[in-house]
Coordinates of C-alpha atoms in Angstrom, one line a residue:
X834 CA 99.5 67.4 114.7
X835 CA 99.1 66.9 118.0
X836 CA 96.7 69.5 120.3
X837 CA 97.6 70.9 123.2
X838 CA 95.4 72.4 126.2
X839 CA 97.1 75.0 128.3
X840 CA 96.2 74.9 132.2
X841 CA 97.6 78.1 134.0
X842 CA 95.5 80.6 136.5
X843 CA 98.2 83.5 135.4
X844 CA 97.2 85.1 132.1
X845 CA 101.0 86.0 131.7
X846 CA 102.3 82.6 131.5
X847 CA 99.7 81.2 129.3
X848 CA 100.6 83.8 126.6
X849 CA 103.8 83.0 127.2
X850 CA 103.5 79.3 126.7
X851 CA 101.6 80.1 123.8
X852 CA 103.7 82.6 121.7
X853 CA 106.9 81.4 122.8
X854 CA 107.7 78.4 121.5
X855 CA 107.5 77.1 117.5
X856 CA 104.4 75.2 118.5
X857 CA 103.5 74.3 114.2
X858 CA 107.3 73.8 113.4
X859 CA 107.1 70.8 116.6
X860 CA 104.0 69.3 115.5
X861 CA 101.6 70.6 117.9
X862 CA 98.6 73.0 117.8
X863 CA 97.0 74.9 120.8
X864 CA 93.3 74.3 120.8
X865 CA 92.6 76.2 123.9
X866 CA 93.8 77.6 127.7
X867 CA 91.7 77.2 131.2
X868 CA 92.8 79.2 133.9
X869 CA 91.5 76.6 136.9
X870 CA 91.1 72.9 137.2
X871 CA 87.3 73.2 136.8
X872 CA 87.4 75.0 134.0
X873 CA 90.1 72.8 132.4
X874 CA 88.0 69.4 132.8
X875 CA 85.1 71.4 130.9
X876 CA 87.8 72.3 128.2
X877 CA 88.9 68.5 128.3
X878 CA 85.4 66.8 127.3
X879 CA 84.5 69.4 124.4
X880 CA 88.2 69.7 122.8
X881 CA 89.6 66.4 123.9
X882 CA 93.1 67.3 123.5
X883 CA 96.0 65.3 123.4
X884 CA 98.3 66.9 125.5
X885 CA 97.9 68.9 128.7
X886 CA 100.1 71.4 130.1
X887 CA 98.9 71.6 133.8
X888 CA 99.8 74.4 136.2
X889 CA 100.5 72.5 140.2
X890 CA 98.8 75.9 142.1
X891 CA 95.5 77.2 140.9
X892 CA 92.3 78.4 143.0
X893 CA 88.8 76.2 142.7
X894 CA 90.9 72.9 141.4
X895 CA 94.7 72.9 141.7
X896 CA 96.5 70.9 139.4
X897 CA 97.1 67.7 141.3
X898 CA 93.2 66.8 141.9
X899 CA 92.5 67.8 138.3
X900 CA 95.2 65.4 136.9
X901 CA 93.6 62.0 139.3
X902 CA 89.7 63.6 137.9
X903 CA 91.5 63.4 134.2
X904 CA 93.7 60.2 134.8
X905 CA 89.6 58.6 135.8
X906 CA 87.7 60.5 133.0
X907 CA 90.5 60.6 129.6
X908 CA 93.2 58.1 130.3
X909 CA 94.3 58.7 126.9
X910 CA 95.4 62.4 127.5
X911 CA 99.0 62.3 128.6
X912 CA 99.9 65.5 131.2
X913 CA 103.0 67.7 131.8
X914 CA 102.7 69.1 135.2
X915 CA 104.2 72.9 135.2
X916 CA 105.4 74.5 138.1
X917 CA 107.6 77.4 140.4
X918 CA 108.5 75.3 143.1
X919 CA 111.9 73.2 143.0
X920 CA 110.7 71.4 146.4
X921 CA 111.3 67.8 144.5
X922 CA 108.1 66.5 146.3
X923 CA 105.7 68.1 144.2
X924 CA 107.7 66.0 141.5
X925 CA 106.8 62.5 143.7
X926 CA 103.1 63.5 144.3
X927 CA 102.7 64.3 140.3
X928 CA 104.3 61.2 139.3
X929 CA 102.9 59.2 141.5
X930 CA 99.6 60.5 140.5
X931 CA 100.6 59.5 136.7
X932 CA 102.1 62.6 134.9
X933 CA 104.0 62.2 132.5
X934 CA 106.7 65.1 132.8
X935 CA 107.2 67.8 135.6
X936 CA 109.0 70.9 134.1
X937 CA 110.1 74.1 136.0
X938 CA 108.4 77.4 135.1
X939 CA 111.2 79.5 135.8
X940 CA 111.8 79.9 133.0
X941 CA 110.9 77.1 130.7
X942 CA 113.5 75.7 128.6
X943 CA 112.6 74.6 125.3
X944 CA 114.5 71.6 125.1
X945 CA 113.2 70.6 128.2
X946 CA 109.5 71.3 127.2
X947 CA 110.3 69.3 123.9
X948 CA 111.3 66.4 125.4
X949 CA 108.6 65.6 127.5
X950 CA 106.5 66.6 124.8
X951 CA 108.3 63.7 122.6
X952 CA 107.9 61.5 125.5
X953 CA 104.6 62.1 126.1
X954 CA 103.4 61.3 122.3
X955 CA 105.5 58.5 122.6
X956 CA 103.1 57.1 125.2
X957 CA 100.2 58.5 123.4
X958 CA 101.0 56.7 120.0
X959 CA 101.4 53.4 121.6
X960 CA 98.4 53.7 123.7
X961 CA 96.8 53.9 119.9
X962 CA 98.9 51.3 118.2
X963 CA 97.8 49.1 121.1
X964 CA 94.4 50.0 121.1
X965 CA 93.8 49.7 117.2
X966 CA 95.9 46.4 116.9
X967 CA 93.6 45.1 119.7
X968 CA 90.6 44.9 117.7
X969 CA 92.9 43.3 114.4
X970 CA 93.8 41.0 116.9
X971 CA 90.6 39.9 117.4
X972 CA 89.7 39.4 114.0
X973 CA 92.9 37.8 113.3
X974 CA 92.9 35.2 115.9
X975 CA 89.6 33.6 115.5
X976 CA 90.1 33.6 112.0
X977 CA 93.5 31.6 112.2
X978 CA 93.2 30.0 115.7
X979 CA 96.4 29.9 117.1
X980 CA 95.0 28.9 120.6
X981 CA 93.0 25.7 120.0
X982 CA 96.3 24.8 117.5
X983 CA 98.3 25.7 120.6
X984 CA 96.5 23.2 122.9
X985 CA 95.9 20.8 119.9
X986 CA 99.9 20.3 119.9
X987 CA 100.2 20.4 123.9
X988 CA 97.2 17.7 123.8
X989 CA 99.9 15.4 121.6
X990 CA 102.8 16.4 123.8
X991 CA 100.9 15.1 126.6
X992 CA 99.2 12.4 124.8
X993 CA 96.5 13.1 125.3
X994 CA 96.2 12.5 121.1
X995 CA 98.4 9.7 120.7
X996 CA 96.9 7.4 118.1
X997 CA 97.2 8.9 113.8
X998 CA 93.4 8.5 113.7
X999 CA 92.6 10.5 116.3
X1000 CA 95.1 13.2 116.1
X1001 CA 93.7 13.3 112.5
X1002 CA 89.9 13.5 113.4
X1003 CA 91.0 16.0 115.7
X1004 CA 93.2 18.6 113.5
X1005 CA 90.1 18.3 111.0
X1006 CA 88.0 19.6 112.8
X1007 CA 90.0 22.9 113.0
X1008 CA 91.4 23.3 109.7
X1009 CA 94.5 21.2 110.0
X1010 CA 95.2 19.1 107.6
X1011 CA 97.8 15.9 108.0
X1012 CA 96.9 13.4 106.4
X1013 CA 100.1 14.0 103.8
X1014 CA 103.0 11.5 103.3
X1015 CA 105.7 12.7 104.5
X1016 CA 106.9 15.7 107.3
X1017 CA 109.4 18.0 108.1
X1018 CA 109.1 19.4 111.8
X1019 CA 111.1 23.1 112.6
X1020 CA 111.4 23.9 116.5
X1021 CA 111.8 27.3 116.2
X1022 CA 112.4 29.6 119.1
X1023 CA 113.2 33.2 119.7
X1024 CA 116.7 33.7 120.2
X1025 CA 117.3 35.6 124.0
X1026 CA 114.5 34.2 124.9
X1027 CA 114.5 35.4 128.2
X1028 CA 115.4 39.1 127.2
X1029 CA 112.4 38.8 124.6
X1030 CA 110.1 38.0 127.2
X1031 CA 111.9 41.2 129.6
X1032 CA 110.6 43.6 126.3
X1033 CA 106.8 43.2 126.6
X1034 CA 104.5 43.2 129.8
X1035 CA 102.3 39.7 130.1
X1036 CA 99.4 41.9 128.7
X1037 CA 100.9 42.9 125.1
X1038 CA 102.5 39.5 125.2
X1039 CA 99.3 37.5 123.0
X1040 CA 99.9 40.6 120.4
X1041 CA 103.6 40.1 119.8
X1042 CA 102.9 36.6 119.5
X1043 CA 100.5 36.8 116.9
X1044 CA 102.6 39.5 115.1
X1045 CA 105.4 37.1 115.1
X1046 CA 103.2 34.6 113.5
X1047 CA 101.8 35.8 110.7
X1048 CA 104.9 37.0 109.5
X1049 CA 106.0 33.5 109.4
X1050 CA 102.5 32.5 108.0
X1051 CA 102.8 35.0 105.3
X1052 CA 106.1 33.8 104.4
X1053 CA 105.7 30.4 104.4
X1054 CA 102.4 30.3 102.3
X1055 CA 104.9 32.4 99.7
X1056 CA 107.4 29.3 99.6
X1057 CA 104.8 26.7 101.0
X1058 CA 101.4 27.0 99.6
X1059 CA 99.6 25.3 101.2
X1060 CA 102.0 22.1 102.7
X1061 CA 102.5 23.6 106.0
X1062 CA 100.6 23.8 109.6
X1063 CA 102.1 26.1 112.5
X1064 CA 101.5 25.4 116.1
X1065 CA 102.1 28.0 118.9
X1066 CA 104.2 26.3 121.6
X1067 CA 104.6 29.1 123.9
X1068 CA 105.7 32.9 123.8
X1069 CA 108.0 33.1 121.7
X1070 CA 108.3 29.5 120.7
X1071 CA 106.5 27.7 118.1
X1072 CA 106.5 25.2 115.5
X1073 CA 106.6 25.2 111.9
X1074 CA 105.6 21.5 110.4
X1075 CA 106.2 21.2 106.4
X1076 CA 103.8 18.7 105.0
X1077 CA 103.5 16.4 102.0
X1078 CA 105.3 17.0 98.2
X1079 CA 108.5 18.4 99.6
X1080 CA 111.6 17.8 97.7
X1081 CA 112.5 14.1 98.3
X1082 CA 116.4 14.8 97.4
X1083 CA 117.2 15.5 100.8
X1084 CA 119.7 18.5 99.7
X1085 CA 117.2 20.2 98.1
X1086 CA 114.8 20.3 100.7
X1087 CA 117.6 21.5 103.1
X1088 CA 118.2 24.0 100.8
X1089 CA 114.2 25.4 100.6
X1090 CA 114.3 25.5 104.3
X1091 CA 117.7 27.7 104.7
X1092 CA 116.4 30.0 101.4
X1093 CA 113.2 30.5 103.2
X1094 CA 114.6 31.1 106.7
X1095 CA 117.1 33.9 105.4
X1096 CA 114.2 35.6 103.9
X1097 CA 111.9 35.2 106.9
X1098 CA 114.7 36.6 109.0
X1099 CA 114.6 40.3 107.3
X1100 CA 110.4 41.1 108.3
X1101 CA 111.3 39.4 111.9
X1102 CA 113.8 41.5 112.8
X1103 CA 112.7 45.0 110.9
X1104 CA 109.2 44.8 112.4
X1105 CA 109.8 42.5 115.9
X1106 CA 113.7 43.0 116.1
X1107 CA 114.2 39.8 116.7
X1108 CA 115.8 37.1 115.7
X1109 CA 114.7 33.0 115.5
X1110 CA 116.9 29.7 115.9
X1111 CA 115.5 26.9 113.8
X1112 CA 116.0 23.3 114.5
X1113 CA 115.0 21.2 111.9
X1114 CA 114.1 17.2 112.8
X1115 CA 114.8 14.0 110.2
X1116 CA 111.6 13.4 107.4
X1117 CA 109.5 11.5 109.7
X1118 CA 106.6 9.0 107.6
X1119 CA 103.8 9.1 109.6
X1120 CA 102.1 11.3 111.8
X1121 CA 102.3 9.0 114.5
X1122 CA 105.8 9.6 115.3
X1123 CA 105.2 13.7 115.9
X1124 CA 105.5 13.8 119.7
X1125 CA 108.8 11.1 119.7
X1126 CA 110.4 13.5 116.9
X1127 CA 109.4 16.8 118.3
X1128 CA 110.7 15.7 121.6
X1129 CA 114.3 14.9 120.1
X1130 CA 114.5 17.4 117.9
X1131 CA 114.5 20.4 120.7
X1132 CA 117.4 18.1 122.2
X1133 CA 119.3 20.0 119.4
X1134 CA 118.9 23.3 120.0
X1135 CA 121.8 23.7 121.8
X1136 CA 123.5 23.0 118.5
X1137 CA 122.9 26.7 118.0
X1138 CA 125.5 27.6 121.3
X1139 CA 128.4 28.2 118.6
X1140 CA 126.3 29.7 115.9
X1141 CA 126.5 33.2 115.2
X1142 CA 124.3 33.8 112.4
X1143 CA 120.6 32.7 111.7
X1144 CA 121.4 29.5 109.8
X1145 CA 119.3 26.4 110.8
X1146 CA 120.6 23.3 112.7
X1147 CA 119.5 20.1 111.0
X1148 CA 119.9 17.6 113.4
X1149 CA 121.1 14.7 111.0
X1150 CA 123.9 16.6 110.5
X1151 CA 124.6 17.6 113.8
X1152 CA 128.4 17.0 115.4
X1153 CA 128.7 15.6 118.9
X1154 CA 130.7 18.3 120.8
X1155 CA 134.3 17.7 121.9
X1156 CA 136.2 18.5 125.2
X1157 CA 139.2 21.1 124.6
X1158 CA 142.7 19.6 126.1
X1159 CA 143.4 21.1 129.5
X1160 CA 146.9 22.0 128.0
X1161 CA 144.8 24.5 125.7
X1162 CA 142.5 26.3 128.0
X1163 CA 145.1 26.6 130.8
X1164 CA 147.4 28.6 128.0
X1165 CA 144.5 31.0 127.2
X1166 CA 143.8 31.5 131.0
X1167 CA 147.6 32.5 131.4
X1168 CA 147.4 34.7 128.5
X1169 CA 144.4 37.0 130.0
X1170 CA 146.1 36.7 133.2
X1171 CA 149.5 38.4 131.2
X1172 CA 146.9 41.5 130.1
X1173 CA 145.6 41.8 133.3
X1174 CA 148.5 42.5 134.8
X1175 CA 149.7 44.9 132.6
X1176 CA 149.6 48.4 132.9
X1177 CA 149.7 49.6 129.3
X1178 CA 145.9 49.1 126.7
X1179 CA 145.8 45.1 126.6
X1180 CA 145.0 43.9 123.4
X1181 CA 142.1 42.2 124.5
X1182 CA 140.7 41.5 121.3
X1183 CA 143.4 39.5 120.3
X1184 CA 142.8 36.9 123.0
X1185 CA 139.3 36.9 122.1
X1186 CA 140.1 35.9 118.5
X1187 CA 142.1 32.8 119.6
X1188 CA 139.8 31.8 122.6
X1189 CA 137.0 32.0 119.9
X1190 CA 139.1 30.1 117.0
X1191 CA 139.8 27.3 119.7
X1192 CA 136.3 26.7 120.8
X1193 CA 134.9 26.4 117.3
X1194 CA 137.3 24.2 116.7
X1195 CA 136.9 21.5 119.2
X1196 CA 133.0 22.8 120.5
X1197 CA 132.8 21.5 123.8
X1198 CA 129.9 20.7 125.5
X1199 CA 128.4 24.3 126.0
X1200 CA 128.2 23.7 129.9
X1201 CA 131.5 23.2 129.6
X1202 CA 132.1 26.1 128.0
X1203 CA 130.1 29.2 130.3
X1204 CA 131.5 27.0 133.7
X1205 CA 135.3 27.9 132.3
X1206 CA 134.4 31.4 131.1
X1207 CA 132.8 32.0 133.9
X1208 CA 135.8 31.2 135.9
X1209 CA 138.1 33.5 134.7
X1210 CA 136.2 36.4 137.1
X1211 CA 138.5 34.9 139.5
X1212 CA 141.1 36.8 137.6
X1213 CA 139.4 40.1 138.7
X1214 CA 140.3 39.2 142.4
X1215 CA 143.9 39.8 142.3
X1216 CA 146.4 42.6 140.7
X1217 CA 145.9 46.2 140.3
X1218 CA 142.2 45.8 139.9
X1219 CA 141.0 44.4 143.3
X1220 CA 140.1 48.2 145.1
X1221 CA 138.1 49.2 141.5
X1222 CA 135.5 46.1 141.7
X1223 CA 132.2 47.0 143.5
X1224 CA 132.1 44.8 146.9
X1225 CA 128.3 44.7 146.5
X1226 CA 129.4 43.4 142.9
X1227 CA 127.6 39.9 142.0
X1228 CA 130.1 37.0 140.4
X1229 CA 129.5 37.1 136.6
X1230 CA 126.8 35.0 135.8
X1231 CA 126.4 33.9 132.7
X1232 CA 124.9 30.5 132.9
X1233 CA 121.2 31.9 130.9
X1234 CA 123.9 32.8 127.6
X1235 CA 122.8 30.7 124.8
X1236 CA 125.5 32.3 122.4
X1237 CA 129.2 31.2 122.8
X1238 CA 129.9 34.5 121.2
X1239 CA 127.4 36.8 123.6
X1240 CA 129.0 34.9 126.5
X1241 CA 132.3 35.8 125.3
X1242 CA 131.8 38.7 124.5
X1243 CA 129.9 39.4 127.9
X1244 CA 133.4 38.2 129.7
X1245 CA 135.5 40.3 128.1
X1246 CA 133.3 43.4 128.3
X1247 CA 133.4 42.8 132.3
X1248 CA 137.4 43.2 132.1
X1249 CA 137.0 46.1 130.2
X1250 CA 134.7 47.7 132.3
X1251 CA 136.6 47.7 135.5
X1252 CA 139.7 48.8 133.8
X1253 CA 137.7 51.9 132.4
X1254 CA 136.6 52.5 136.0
X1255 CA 140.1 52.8 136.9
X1256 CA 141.5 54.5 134.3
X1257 CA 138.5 57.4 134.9
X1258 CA 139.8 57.0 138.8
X1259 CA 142.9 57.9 137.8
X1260 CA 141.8 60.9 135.9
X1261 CA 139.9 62.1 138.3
X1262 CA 140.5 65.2 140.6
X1263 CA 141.3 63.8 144.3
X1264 CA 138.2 66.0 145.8
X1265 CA 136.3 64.4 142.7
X1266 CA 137.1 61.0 143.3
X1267 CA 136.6 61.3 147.5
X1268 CA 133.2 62.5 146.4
X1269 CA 132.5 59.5 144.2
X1270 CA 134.3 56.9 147.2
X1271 CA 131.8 59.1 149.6
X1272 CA 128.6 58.2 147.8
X1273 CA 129.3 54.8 147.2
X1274 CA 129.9 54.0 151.1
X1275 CA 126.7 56.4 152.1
X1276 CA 123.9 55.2 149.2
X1277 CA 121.7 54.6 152.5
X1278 CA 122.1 57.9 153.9
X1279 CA 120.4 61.1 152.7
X1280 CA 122.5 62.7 150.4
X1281 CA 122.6 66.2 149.4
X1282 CA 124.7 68.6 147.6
X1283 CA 125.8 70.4 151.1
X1284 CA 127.0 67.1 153.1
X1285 CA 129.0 65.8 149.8
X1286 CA 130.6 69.4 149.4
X1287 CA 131.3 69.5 152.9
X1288 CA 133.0 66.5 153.0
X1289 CA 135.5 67.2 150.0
X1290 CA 135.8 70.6 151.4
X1291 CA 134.7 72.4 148.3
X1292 CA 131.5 74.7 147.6
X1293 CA 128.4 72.9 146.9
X1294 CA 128.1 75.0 143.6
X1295 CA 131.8 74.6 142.5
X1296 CA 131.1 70.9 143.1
X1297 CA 128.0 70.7 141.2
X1298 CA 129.8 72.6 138.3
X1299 CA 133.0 70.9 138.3
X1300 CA 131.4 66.6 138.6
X1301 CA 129.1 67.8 135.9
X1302 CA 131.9 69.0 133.8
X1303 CA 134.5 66.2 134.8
X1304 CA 132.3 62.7 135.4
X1305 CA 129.4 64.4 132.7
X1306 CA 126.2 64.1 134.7
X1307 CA 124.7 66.2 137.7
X1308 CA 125.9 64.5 141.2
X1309 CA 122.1 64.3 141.9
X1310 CA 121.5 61.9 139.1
X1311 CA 125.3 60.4 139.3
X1312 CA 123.5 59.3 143.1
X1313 CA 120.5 58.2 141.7
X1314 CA 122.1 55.8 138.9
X1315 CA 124.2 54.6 141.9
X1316 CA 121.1 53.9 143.8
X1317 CA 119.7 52.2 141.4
X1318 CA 122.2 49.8 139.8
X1319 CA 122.9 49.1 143.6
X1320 CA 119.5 48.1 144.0
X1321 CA 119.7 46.1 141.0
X1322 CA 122.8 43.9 142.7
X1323 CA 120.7 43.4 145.9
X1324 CA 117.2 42.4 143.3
X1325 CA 119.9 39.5 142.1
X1326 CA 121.4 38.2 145.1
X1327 CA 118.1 38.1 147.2
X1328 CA 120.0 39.9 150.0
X1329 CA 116.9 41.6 151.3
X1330 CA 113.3 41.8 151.4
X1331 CA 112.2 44.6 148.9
X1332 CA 110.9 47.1 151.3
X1333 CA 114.5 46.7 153.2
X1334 CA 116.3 47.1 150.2
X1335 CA 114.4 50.7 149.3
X1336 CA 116.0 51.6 152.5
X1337 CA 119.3 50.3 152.2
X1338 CA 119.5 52.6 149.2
X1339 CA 118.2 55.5 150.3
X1340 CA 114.4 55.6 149.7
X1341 CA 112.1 56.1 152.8
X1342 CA 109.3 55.5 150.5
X1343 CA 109.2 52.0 149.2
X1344 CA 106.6 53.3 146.7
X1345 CA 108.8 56.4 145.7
X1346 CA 111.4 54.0 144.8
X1347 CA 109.3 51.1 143.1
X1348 CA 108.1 54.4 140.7
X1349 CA 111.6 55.4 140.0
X1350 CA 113.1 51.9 140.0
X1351 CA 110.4 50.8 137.0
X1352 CA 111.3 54.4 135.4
X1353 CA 115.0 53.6 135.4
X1354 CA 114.7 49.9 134.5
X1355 CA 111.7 49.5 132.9
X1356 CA 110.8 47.2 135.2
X1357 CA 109.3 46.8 138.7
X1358 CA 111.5 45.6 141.6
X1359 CA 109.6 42.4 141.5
X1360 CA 109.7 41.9 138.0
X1361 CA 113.6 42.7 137.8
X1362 CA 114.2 40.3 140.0
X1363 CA 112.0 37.4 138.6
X1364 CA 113.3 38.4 135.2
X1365 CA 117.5 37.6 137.0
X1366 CA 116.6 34.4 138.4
X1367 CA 118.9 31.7 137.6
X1368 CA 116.9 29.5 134.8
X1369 CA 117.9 26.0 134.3
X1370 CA 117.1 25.2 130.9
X1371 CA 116.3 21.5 129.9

C-alpha cells in the first residue's frame, strides 16, 4: 500500500479526508496529518510517506513554500496540492513549483481525488523502476560491455581496424571472438525509429538500450550458443553477427534465422513494445570483408518499405523495385477523387485495398511511392471540403514513413478526418458551431466563457452545459486542445520563434505554456519540434 500524509490547518477537513473516502479498498494507508507546513516537513522525515495531500493556505508555512522545501529535501514524495480557491493561478504557481495534481476542496470528488492519486503513483513507481534498474544497469553493462563493443564496430566502420589481424587482436581482448570460418551479419533496427526515440528522454535512453539487448542476447545464446557477437550501433540500432558452424545448406540457415526472429519478436514487443526489421547480408568468408558487407547490407533496409510483418529481408533474395505504369496510378487518383466528391459514406477502404494490391504488385521505388501518396492532399483543396481544412493546417508530410502500409494508411486517415470534421459541423447547433468558428479565429486572444457566450448570444452557463453535452468536452479544455494542436502546426512549420508562438496562442507566459505544452504532448516545445524535422534518411 501506498502511505499517505494529510496537510490541512482545519481539523474538519482532515477528518474528512480521512473518513471519507475507501482509503484500504484504493491501496493507500494514512500514516499521519500536520496541520502547518512546519509541522508537515517534521512529519515527512520521520514517516516518509509516499504521497502528500497539501493544503495551499496555512499559517507558519503555507503550502506552496512547503512543496519547493519538500521537492529539495524528498524528491521521491509526489504532492497533490488541495485547495478553496478556483482562481486558476494558484494551479500555475503549484505546477510550476512541481505538483503533481491540484484538486478543489469544495467538495472533493472522489474520482477526481483517485485519479491524481493513480497518476501520482504512476510517477512514483517509475521513479523506483528507474532507480532500481539503475544500479542492474551497472552491473550489467560492465559485465557485458556494450560500449567498448559499440566503439569496437564504429572503429571498423571508420577503419580505424581494417586489417583481420588486427581487428582480431583487438576483439580478444574484450571477449570477442572471430576467428570462426564463416559469418552471417543481421542489421537490425527498431522499426519507427524516430517515434522510438520520441518515447524515452536522452537520460533513460542507455537503459532501454540495454533492455533491448539482452533480450536479444538471451535469445540468441538459446538458438546460438555460443556462435554469435552483438554490437551496439546506435539507439535503437544494432547488430547481430552469427559466427562459425552454421548450417552450410543455405535454406536451412535462412530458416534458423526467420524461426529465431519470430520468437525474439514476442519478449520485444511484450516488454519494450516494439518491433525490429532485420536485414540479413550474404555468408561472407573472412572477417576482413565486415565493414564492405555491413555497409551494403543496410543498403537493403528499405526492402522492408512493403513489408508488413516482422519477417527478415535477406538481401540475396532481394527484388529490384519496379515503376507502376502512369495509366495505373492516374486511374486510382480518379477513383479517390470520385469519393471525394460524393456526398454519401465513401467506401474508402475499398480503394485502399486496390491502391495496396497494385503497389505490392509492381513495388516501386519507395520514394516513388510517399511523393505520389503524398500528392493526393491536393485532392483536399477542391470540392465540398475546402472551408473544413485548418488554414494553419501543414501539407501531409509523410516523407519519415518507412511502412508503405502506415503511409497509406496515414493518407487515408487524413481524408477521413476532415470529412468527420464536417459531418460533426453539420450536426452542430448554429450557436455551437459560431462558437467553435469564434475560437479558432481568436486562439491569440484571452478567451473566456463570458466573451464566447456573448458572442453566440447565449448564457455562459447554458453554453458551458450545452458544448459539453453536444462536442463532449468543457469549452475551457475544447480551447486548450485548440491551443495546443495549433501550437503544434507552428512547432512544424518554423513560423515563429517559440516565445512568439506562446503568444500567438494565447499564453502571456512562455513558461506557463512550455509546462502545459510538455503536459499535453509529452514533450517540450523544443523537443516537439526537433522530434518533426524533416529527416533525410541515407
Amino acid at each position: 500500500m501506498k502511505s499517505i500524509l494529510i496537510v490541512d490547518d482545519e481539523p474538519m477537513a482532515r477528518q474528512y479526508i480521512r473518513s471519507q473516502f475507501p482509503w484500504g479498498h484504493w491501496g493507500y494507508v494514512i500514516v499521519g496529518e500536520a496541520e502547518n507546513g512546519v509541522e508537515a516537513l517534521k512529519s515527512c522525515r520521520s514517516l516518509e510517506p509516499d504521497i502528500v495531500l497539501l493544503d495551499i493556505t496555512m499559517p507558519l508555512m503555507d503550502g506552496l513554500e512547503l512543496l519547493q522545501h519538500l521537492k529539495k529535501e524528498f524528491p521521491l514524495i509526489r504532492c497533490i496540492m488541495l485547495t478553496a480557491h478556483r482562481d486558476f493561478a494558484f494551479a500555475q504557481v503549484a505546477i510550476r513549483s512541481g505538483a503533481d495534481g491540484y484538486i478543489l476542496k469544495s467538495p472533493i470528488e472522489a474520482g477526481e481525488l483517485q485519479a491524481a492519486l493513480s497518476k501520482a503513483c504512476e510517477e512514483l513507481d517509475k521513479t523506483h523502476r528507474l532507480t532500481t534498474s539503475e544500479q542492474s544497469y551497472k552491473v550489467l553493462v560492465q559485465n557485458n560491455q556494450y560500449p567498448l563493443r559499440q566503439k569496437f564496430f564504429e572503429d571498423i566502420l571508420s577503419s580505424l581496424l581494417a586489417k583481420p589481424e588486427e581487428i582480431l587482436v583487438r576483439g580478444e581482448k574484450i571477449g570477442i571472438d572471430l576467428l570462426r570460418p564463416t559469418y552471417v551479419l543481421l542489421a537490425c533496427s527498431v522499426d519507427e525509429l524516430a517515434k522510438f526515440e520520441q518515447r524515452y528522454p536522452v537520460k533513460d535512453r542507455s537503459l532501454i538500450e540495454f533492455s533491448m539487448l539482452e533480450i536479444v542476447r538471451e535469445c540468441a545464446q538459446a538458438d546460438f550458443p555460443g556462435r554469435f557477437e552483438l554490437f551496439p550501433v546506435s539507439f535503437g540500432r544494432f547488430i547481430l553477427f552469427l559466427t562459425g558452424q552454421q548450417p552450410t545448406n543455405s535454406s536451412q540457415l535462412k530458416e534458423s534465422i526467420t524461426l529465431f526472429l519470430r520468437k525474439l519478436s514476442n519478449p520485444l514487443k511484450q516488454y519494450l513494445k516494439l518491433r525490429l526489421t532485420v536485414t540479413v547480408s550474404r555468408p561472407m568468408p573472412t572477417i576482413a570483408s565486415l565493414r564492405s558487407v555491413y555497409l551494403d547490407t543496410v543498403k537493403y533496409r528499405v526492402h522492408h518499405f512493403y513489408s508488413d510483418t516482422a519477417e527478415p529481408v535477406f538481401v540475396d533474395q532481394a527484388l529490384p523495385f519496379h515503376t507502376i505504369p502512369d495509366k495505373i496510378l492516374d486511374k486510382l487518383r480518379s477513383r479517390l477523387e470520385e469519393l471525394v466528391s460524393h456526398q454519401e459514406e465513401p467506401k474508402y477502404q475499398d480503394w485502399v485495398s486496390m491502391t495496396r494490391n497494385e503497389f505490392l504488385l509492381y513495388k516501386p521505388e519507395p520514394s516513388a511511392a510517399i511523393f505520389w501518396l503524398e500528392s493526393l492532399d491536393q485532392l483536399l483543396a477542391g470540392g465540398n471540403w475546402v472551408s473544413e481544412i485548418n488554414p494553419l493546417e501543414p501539407p501531409l508530410n509523410i516523407q519519415t514513413e518507412t511502412s508503405f502500409h502506415r503511409a497509406l494508411e496515414t493518407v487515408i486517415g487524413r481524408f477521413i478526418e476532415i470529412r468527420k470534421r464536417r459531418l460533426q459541423s453539420l450536426q452542430l447547433r448554429h450557436e455551437l458551431s459560431s462558437a467553435i468558428q469564434y475560437i479558432k479565429s481568436h486562439l491569440s486572444d484571452d478567451l473566456s466563457m463570458d466573451s464566447i457566450a456573448l458572442k453566440v448570444k447565449l448564457s455562459p452557463s447554458y453554453l458551458g452545459h450545452l458544448f459539453k453535452k453536444e462536442v463532449g468536452v468543457s469549452i475551457v479544455d475544447y480551447i486548450l486542445e485548440q491551443r495546443m494542436e495549433t501550437a503544434k502546426i507552428y512547432l512544424q512549420t518554423g513560423q515563429y520563434r517559440n516565445y512568439e508562438l506562446a503568444s500567438k496562442v494565447g499564453f502571456r507566459s512562455y513558461s506557463y505554456f512550455c509546462t502545459l505544452f510538455k503536459k499535453y504532448s509529452g514533450l517540450t516545445p523544443n523537443e516537439y519540434k526537433h522530434a518533426h524535422q524533416p529527416v533525410v534518411n541515407p
